[in-house]
Coordinates of C-alpha atoms and ligand atoms in Angstrom, one line a residue:
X1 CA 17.1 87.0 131.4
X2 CA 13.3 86.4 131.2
X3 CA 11.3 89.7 130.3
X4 CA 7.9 88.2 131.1
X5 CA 7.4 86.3 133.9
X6 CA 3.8 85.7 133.5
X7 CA 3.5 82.5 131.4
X8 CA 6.3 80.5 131.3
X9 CA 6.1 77.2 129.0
X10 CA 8.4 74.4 129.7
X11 CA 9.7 71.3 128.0
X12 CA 12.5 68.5 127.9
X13 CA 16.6 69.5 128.0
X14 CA 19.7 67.9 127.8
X15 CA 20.1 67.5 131.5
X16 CA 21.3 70.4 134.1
X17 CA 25.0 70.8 135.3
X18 CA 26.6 73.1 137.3
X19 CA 26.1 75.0 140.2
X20 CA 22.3 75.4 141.7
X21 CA 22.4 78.5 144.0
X22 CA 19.4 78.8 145.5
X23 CA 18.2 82.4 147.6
X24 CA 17.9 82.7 151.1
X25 CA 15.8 80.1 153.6
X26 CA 11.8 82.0 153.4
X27 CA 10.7 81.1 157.0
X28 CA 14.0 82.2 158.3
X29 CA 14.0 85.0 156.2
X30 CA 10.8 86.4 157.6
X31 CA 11.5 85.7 161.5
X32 CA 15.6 87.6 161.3
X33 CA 12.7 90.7 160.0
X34 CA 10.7 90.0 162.9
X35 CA 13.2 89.3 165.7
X36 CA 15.6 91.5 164.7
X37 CA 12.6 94.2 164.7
X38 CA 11.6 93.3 168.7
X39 CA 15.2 93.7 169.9
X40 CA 17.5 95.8 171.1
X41 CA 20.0 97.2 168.8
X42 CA 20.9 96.3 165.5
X43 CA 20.6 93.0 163.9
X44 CA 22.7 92.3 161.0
X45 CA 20.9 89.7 158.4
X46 CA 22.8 88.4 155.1
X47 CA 21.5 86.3 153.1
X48 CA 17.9 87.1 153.3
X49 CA 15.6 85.8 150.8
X50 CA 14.7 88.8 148.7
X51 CA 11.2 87.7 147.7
X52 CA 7.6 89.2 147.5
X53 CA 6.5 87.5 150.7
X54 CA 9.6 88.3 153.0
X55 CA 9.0 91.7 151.1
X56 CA 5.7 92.0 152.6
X57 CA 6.8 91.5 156.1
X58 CA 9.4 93.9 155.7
X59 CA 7.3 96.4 154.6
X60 CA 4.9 95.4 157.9
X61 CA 7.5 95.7 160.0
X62 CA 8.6 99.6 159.1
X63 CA 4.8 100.2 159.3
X64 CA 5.0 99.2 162.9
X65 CA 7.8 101.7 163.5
X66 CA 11.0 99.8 162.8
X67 CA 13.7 101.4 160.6
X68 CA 15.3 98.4 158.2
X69 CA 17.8 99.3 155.4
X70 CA 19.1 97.6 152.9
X71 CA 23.1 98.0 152.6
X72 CA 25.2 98.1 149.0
X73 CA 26.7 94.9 150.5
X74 CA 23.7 93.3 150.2
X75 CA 23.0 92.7 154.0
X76 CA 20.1 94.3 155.4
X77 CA 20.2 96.3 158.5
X78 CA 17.4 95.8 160.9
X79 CA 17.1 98.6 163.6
X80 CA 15.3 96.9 166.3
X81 CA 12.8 99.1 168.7
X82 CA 12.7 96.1 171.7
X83 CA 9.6 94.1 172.4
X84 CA 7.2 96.6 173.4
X85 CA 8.6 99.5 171.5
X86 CA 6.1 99.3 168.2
X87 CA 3.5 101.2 166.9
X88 CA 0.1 100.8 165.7
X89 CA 0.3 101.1 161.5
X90 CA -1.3 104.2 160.2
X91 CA -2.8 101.9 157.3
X92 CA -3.8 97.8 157.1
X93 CA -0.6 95.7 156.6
X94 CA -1.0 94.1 153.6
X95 CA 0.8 91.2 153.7
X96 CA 0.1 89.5 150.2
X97 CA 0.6 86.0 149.3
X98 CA 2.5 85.6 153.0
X99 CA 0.9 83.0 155.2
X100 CA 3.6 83.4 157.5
X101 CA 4.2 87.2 157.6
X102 CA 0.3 87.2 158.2
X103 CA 0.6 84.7 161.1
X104 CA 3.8 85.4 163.0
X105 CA 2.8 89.2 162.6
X106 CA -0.7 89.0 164.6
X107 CA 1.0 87.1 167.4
X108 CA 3.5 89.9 167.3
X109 CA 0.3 92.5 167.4
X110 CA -1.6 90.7 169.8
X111 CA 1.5 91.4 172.3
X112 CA 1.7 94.7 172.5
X113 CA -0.6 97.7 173.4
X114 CA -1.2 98.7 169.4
X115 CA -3.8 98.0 166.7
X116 CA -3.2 96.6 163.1
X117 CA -5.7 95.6 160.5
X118 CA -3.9 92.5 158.4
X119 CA -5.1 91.9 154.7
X120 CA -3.9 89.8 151.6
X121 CA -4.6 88.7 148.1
X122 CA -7.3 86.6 147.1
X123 CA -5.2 83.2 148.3
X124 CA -4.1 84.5 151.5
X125 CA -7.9 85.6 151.9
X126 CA -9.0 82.6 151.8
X127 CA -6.8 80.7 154.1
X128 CA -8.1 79.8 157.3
X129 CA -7.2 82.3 160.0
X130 CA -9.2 81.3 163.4
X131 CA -6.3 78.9 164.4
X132 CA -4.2 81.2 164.9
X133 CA -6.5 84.4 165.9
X134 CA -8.4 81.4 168.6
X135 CA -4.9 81.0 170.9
X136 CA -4.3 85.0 170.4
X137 CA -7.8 86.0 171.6
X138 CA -6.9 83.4 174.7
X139 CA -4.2 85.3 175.1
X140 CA -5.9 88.6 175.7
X141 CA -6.0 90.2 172.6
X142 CA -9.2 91.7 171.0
X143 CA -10.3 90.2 167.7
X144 CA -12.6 90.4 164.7
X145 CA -12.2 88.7 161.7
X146 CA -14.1 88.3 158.3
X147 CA -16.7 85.1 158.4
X148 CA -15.2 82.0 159.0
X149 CA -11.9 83.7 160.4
X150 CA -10.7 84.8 157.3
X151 CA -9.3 88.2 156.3
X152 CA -9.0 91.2 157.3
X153 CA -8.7 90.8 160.7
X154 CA -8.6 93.6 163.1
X155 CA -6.1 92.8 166.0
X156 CA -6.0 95.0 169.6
X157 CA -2.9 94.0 171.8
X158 CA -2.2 93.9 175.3
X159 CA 0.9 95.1 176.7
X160 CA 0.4 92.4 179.5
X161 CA -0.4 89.2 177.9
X162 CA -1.7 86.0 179.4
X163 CA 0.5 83.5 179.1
X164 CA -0.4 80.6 176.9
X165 CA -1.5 77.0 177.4
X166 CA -2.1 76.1 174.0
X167 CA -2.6 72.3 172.4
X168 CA -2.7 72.5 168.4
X169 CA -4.4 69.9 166.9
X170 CA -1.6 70.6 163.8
X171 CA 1.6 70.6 163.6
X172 CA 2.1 74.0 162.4
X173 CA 5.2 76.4 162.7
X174 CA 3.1 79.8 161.9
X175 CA 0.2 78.5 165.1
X176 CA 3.3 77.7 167.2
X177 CA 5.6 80.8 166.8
X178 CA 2.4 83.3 166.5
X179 CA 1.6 82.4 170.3
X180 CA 5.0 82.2 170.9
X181 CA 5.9 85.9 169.5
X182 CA 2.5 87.0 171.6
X183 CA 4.2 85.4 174.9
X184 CA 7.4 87.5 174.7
X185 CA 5.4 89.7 177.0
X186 CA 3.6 87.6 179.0
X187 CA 4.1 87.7 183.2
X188 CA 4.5 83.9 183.0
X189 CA 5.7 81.3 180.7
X190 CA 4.2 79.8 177.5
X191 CA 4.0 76.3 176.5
X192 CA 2.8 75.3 172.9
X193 CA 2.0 71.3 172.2
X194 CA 1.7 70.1 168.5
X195 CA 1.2 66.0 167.6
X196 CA 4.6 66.2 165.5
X197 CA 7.6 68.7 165.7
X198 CA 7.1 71.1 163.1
X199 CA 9.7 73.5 162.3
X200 CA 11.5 75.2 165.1
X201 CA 13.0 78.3 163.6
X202 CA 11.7 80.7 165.8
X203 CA 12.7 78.9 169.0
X204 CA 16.0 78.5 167.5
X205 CA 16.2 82.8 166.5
X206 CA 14.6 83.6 169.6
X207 CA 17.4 81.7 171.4
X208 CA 20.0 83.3 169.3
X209 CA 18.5 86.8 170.9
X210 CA 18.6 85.8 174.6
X211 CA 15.5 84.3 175.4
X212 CA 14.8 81.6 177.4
X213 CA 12.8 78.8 175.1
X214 CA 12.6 74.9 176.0
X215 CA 11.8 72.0 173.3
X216 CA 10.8 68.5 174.7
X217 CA 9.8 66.0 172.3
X218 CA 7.4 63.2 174.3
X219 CA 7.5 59.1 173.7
X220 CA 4.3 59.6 171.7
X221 CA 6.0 61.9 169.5
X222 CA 4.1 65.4 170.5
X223 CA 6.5 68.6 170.6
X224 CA 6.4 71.1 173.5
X225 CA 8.0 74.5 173.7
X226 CA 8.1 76.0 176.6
X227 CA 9.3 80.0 176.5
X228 CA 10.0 82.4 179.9
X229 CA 8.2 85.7 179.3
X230 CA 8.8 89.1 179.3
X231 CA 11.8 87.9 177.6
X232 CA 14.4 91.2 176.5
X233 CA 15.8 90.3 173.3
X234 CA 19.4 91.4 171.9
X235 CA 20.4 92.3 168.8
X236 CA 22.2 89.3 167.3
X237 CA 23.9 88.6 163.5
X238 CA 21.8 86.0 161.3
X239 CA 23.3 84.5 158.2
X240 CA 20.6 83.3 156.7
X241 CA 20.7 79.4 154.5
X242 CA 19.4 78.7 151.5
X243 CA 16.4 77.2 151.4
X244 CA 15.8 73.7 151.4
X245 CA 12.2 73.9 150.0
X246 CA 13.7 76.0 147.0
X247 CA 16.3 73.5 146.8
X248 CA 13.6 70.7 146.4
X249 CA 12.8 72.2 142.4
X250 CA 16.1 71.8 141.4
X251 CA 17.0 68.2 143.2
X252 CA 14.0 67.1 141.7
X253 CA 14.8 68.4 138.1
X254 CA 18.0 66.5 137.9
X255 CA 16.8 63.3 139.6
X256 CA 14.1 63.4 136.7
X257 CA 16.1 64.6 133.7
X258 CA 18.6 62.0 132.3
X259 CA 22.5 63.2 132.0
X260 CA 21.8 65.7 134.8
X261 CA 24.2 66.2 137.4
X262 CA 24.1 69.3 139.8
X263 CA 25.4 70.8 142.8
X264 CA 23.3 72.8 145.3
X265 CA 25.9 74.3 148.0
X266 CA 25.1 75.8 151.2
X267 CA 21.5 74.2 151.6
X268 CA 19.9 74.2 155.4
X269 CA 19.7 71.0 156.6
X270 CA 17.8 71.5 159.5
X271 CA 15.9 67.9 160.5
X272 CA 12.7 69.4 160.6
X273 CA 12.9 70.4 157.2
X274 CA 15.0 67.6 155.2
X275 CA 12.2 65.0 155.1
X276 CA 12.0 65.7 151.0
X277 CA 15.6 64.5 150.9
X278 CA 15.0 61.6 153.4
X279 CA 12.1 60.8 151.0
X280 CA 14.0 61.1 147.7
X281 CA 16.9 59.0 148.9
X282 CA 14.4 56.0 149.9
X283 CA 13.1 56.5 146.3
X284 CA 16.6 55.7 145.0
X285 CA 17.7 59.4 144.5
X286 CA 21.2 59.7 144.0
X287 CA 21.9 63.0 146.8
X288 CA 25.0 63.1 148.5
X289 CA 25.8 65.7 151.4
X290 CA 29.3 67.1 151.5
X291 CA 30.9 70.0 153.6
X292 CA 28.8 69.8 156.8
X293 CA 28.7 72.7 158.9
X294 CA 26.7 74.8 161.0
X295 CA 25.8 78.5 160.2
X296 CA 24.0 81.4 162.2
X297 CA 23.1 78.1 164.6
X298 CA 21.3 76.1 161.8
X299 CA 23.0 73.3 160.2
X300 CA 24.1 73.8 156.2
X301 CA 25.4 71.5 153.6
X302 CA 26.2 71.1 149.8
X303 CA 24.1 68.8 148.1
X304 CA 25.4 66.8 144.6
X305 CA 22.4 65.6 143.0
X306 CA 22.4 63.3 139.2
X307 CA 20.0 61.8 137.5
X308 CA 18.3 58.3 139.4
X309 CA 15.6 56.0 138.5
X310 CA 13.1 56.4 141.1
X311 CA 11.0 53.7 142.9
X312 CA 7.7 54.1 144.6
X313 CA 7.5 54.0 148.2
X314 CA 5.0 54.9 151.3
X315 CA 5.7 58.2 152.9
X316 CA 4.9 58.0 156.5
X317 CA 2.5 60.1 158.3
X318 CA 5.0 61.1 160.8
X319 CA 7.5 62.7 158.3
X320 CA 4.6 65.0 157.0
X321 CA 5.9 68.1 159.1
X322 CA 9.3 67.8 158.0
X323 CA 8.1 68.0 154.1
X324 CA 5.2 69.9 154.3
X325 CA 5.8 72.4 151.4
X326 CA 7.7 69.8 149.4
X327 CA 4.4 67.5 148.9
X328 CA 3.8 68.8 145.2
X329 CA 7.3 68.6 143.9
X330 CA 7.3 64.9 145.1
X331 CA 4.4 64.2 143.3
X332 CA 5.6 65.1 140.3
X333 CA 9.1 62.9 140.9
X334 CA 6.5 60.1 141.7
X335 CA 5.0 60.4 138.4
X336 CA 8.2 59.1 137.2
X337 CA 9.0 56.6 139.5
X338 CA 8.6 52.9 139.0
X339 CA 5.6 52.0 140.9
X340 CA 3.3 53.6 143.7
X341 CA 4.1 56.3 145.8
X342 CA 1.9 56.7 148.9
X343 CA 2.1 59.9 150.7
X344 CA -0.6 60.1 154.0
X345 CA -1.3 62.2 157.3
X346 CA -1.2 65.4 154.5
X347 CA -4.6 67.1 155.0
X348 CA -2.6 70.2 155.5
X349 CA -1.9 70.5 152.0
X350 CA -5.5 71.8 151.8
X351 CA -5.3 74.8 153.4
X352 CA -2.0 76.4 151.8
X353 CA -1.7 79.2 149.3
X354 CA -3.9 76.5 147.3
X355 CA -5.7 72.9 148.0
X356 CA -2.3 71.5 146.9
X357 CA -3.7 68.0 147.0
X358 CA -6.7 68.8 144.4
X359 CA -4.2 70.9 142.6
X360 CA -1.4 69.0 142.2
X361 CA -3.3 65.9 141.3
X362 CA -6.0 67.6 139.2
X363 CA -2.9 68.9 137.0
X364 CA -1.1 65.5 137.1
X365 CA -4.1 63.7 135.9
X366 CA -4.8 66.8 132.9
X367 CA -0.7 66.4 131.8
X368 CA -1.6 62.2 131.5
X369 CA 0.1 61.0 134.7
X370 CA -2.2 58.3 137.2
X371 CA -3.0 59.9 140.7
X372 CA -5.9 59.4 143.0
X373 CA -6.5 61.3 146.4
X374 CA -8.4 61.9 149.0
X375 CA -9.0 63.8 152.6
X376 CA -5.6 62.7 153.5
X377 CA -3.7 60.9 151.5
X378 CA -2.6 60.8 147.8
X379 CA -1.3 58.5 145.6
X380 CA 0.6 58.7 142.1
X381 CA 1.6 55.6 140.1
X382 CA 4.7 56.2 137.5
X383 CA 4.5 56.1 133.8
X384 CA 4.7 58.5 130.5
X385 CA 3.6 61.8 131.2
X386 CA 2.1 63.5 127.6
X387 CA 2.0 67.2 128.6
X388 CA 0.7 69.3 126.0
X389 CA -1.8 71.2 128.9
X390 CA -1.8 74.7 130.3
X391 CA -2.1 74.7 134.1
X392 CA -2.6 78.3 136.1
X393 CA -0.6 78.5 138.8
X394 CA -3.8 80.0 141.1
X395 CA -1.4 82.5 142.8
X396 CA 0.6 79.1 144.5
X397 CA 4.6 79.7 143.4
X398 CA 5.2 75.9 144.6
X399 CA 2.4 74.9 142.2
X400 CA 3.9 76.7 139.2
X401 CA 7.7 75.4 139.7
X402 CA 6.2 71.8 140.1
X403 CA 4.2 71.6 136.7
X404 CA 7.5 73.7 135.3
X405 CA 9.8 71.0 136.1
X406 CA 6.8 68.0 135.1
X407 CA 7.5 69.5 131.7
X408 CA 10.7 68.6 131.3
X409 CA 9.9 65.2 131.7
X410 CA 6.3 65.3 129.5
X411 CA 6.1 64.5 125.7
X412 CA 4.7 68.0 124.6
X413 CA 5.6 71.1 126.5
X414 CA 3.7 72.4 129.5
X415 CA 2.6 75.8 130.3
X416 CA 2.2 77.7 133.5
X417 CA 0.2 80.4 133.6
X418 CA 0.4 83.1 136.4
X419 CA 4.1 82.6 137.4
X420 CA 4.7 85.8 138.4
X421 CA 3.9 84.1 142.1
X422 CA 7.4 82.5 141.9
X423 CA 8.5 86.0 142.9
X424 CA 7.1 85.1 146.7
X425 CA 9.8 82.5 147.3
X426 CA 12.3 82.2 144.3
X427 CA 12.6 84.7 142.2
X428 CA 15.2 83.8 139.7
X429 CA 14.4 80.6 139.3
X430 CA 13.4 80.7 135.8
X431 CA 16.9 82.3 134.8
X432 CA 18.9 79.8 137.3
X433 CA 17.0 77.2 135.5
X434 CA 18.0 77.7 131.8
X435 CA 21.5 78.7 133.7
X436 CA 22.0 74.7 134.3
X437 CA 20.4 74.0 131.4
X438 CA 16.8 74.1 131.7
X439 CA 14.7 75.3 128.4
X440 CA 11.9 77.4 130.2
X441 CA 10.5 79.9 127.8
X442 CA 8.2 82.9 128.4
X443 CA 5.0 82.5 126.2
X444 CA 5.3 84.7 123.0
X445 CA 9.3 84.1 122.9
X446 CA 10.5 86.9 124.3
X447 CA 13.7 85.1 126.7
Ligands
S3P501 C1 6.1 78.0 157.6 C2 5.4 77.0 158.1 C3 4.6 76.0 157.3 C4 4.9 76.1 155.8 C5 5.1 77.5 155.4 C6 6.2 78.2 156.2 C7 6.8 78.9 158.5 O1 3.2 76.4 157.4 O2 4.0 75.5 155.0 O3 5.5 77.6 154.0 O4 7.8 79.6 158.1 O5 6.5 78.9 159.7 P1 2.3 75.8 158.6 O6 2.9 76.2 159.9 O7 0.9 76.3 158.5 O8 2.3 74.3 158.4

């Protein structure tokens, strides 16, 4: 067990065997909080993904009046108060490192007759908010906002809602189920449009609890949901699947490390989410899917994963959605496949818990590896990687597990600084690392 999580150094193994387990899915995590909060009766979750940012939204969601418990079986009870039975917070919800407790909650907040002041750390505070707070305010809701749209923003509800017409110029879950959440209360129905699909959890949970929500993918490839208001939600059971974006540190890890050969059960395979694997597998990656199934309405399966020479490859535009949060990790398998790898259409990356795409490639390029980038797109070519750098993690966890696992392919160890943000979406991984095999070390020894 690690004692100190705060700089973790990393550095070549023997390979990684043995089972992967990795926690609880992180979107789905915070919308069974969420859901489970606006209905009535008593929603059951297991599996929930016990990290700092789902944390955070739990923590929101008793501040707006909902009683959630945490069971010695390890489920958590959530005690829902229906969709207008809330309360405005005595203090700001602080909702840390959590872009998507932060979004989904304001569209929450806007639909209701209550008041909430949202705040976050110094990542979150930077991220841009008027995309979300823009549709909200269109929506009837009263608004103000730091310059630019950041945090802290101040939102007043409405019990009564305008329904939404809203065209997103992103594909982006948190803009999509924010006005969605907002137009549970609405007289009419709610249509979101976004140029590509982007994750459909919420349409999926909010099904699960009775409402009424229609997808329609068009010829030209643009998503619309369509939900019936003043829906009444039930109480409903959610088993929640491990996450597919945790999963992508470990697949990655044994692709990379020769001799490796793991097993990741029970992983959510959920098309909007598996273009990492879609992407790996066109690289060469030797993945195979066994034990196909569907749980709590999403689909699941175990993944085998062993050690493959990678090639490069372009990663189409179109599949950005799908692989969104797996665009840094893929870099760093790039760096050791044979060739180019061309990933485009990613602009998004900019505006995460870091500028992923400066990041990432500023880190590559410091450990010895060949990347260029620019608005849009980045490259990486393959070859030796020397290490032998210290890169801060700039409070992004998905940052810090990518330059963990580059070091287990560099010449000289590298170190990560600041991992104590791995807490926000995985926190064992460290532990579950050295478990298969890994040799991650906290700086100063102490393991
Ligand atoms: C998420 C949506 C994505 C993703 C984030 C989780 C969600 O963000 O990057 O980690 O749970 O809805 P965008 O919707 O901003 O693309």
């Amino acid at each position: 067990m690690l004692s100190s999580q705060y700089t973790l150094i990393s550095r070549r193994h023997d390979g990684l065997s043995g089972q992967f387990l990795v926690p609880g899915d992180k979107s789905i995590s915070h919308r069974s909080l969420i859901l489970g909060g606006l209905a009535i009766g008593t929603t059951r979750v297991t599996g929930l993904l016990e990290g700092d940012d789902v944390l955070a939204t739990c923590n929101a969601m008793r501040a707006l009046g909902v009683t959630i418990t945490h069971e010695d079986d390890g489920s958590w009870l959530v005690h829902g108060v229906g969709t207008a039975g809330l309360m405005s917070p005595a203090v700001p919800l602080d909702l840390g490192n959590s872009g998507t407790g932060v979004r989904l909650l304001m569209g929450v907040v806007a639909g209701q007759p209550i008041t909430a002041t949202f705040s976050g750390d110094d990542s979150l505070s930077q991220r841009p908010m008027a995309r979300v707070t823009d549709p909200l305010a269109a929506m009837g809701a009263q608004i103000t906002s730091r310059d630019g749209g950041r945090l802290p923003v101040t939102i007043k509800g409405v019990a009564d809602p305008l329904a939404a017409a809203h065209t997103s110029k992103v594909a982006s879950a948190q803009i999509k189920s924010a006005v969605l959440l907002a137009g549970i209360n609405a007289r009419g129905t709610s249509t979101v449009t976004e140029p590509h699909a982007s994750r459909d959890h919420t349409e999926s949970m909010l099904r699960h609890f009775g409402a009424t929500v229609v997808q329609d993918m068009a010829d030209d490839g643009t998503h619309h949901v369509s939900l019936t208001g003043e829906a009444v939600l039930r109480a409903a059971d959610i088993a929640v699947p491990r996450d597919p974006s945790s999963a992508a540190f470990p697949m990655v890890a044994a692709l990379l490390t020769p001799a490796s050969d793991i097993t990741i059960p029970g992983i959510g395979m959920n098309p909007l989410r598996t273009g990492l694997i879609t992407t790996l597998m066109e690289m060469g990656g030797d993945i195979t899917l066994s034990n196909e199934r569907t749980e709590g309405g999403e689909p699941v399966a175990d993944l085998r994963v062993r050690h493959s020479q990678l090639y490069g490859i372009d990663v189409p535009a179109a599949r950005a959605a799908s692989m969104i949060d797996e665009y840094p990790i893929l870099a760093i398998a790039a760096t050791q496949a044979d060739g180019v790898t061309r990933m485009t259409g990613v602009s998004e990356l900019r505006v995460k818990e870091t500028d992923r795409i400066a990041v990432v490639a500023d880190g590559i390029a410091a450990a010895g590896g060949s990347v260029s980038y620019d608005e849009d797109s980045m490259t990486v070519t393959g070859g030796n990687i020397a290490g032998g750098v210290t890169i801060a993690s700039q409070h992004d966890h998905r940052i810090a597990m990518s330059f963990l696992t580059l070091g287990m392919v560099s010449d000289a160890a590298i170190t990560v600084t600041g991992c104590m943000t791995i807490n926000t979406s995985f926190p064992d991984f460290a532990t579950l690392m050295n478990g298969c095999g890994a040799a991650l070390a906290a700086a100063g020894g102490d393991t």
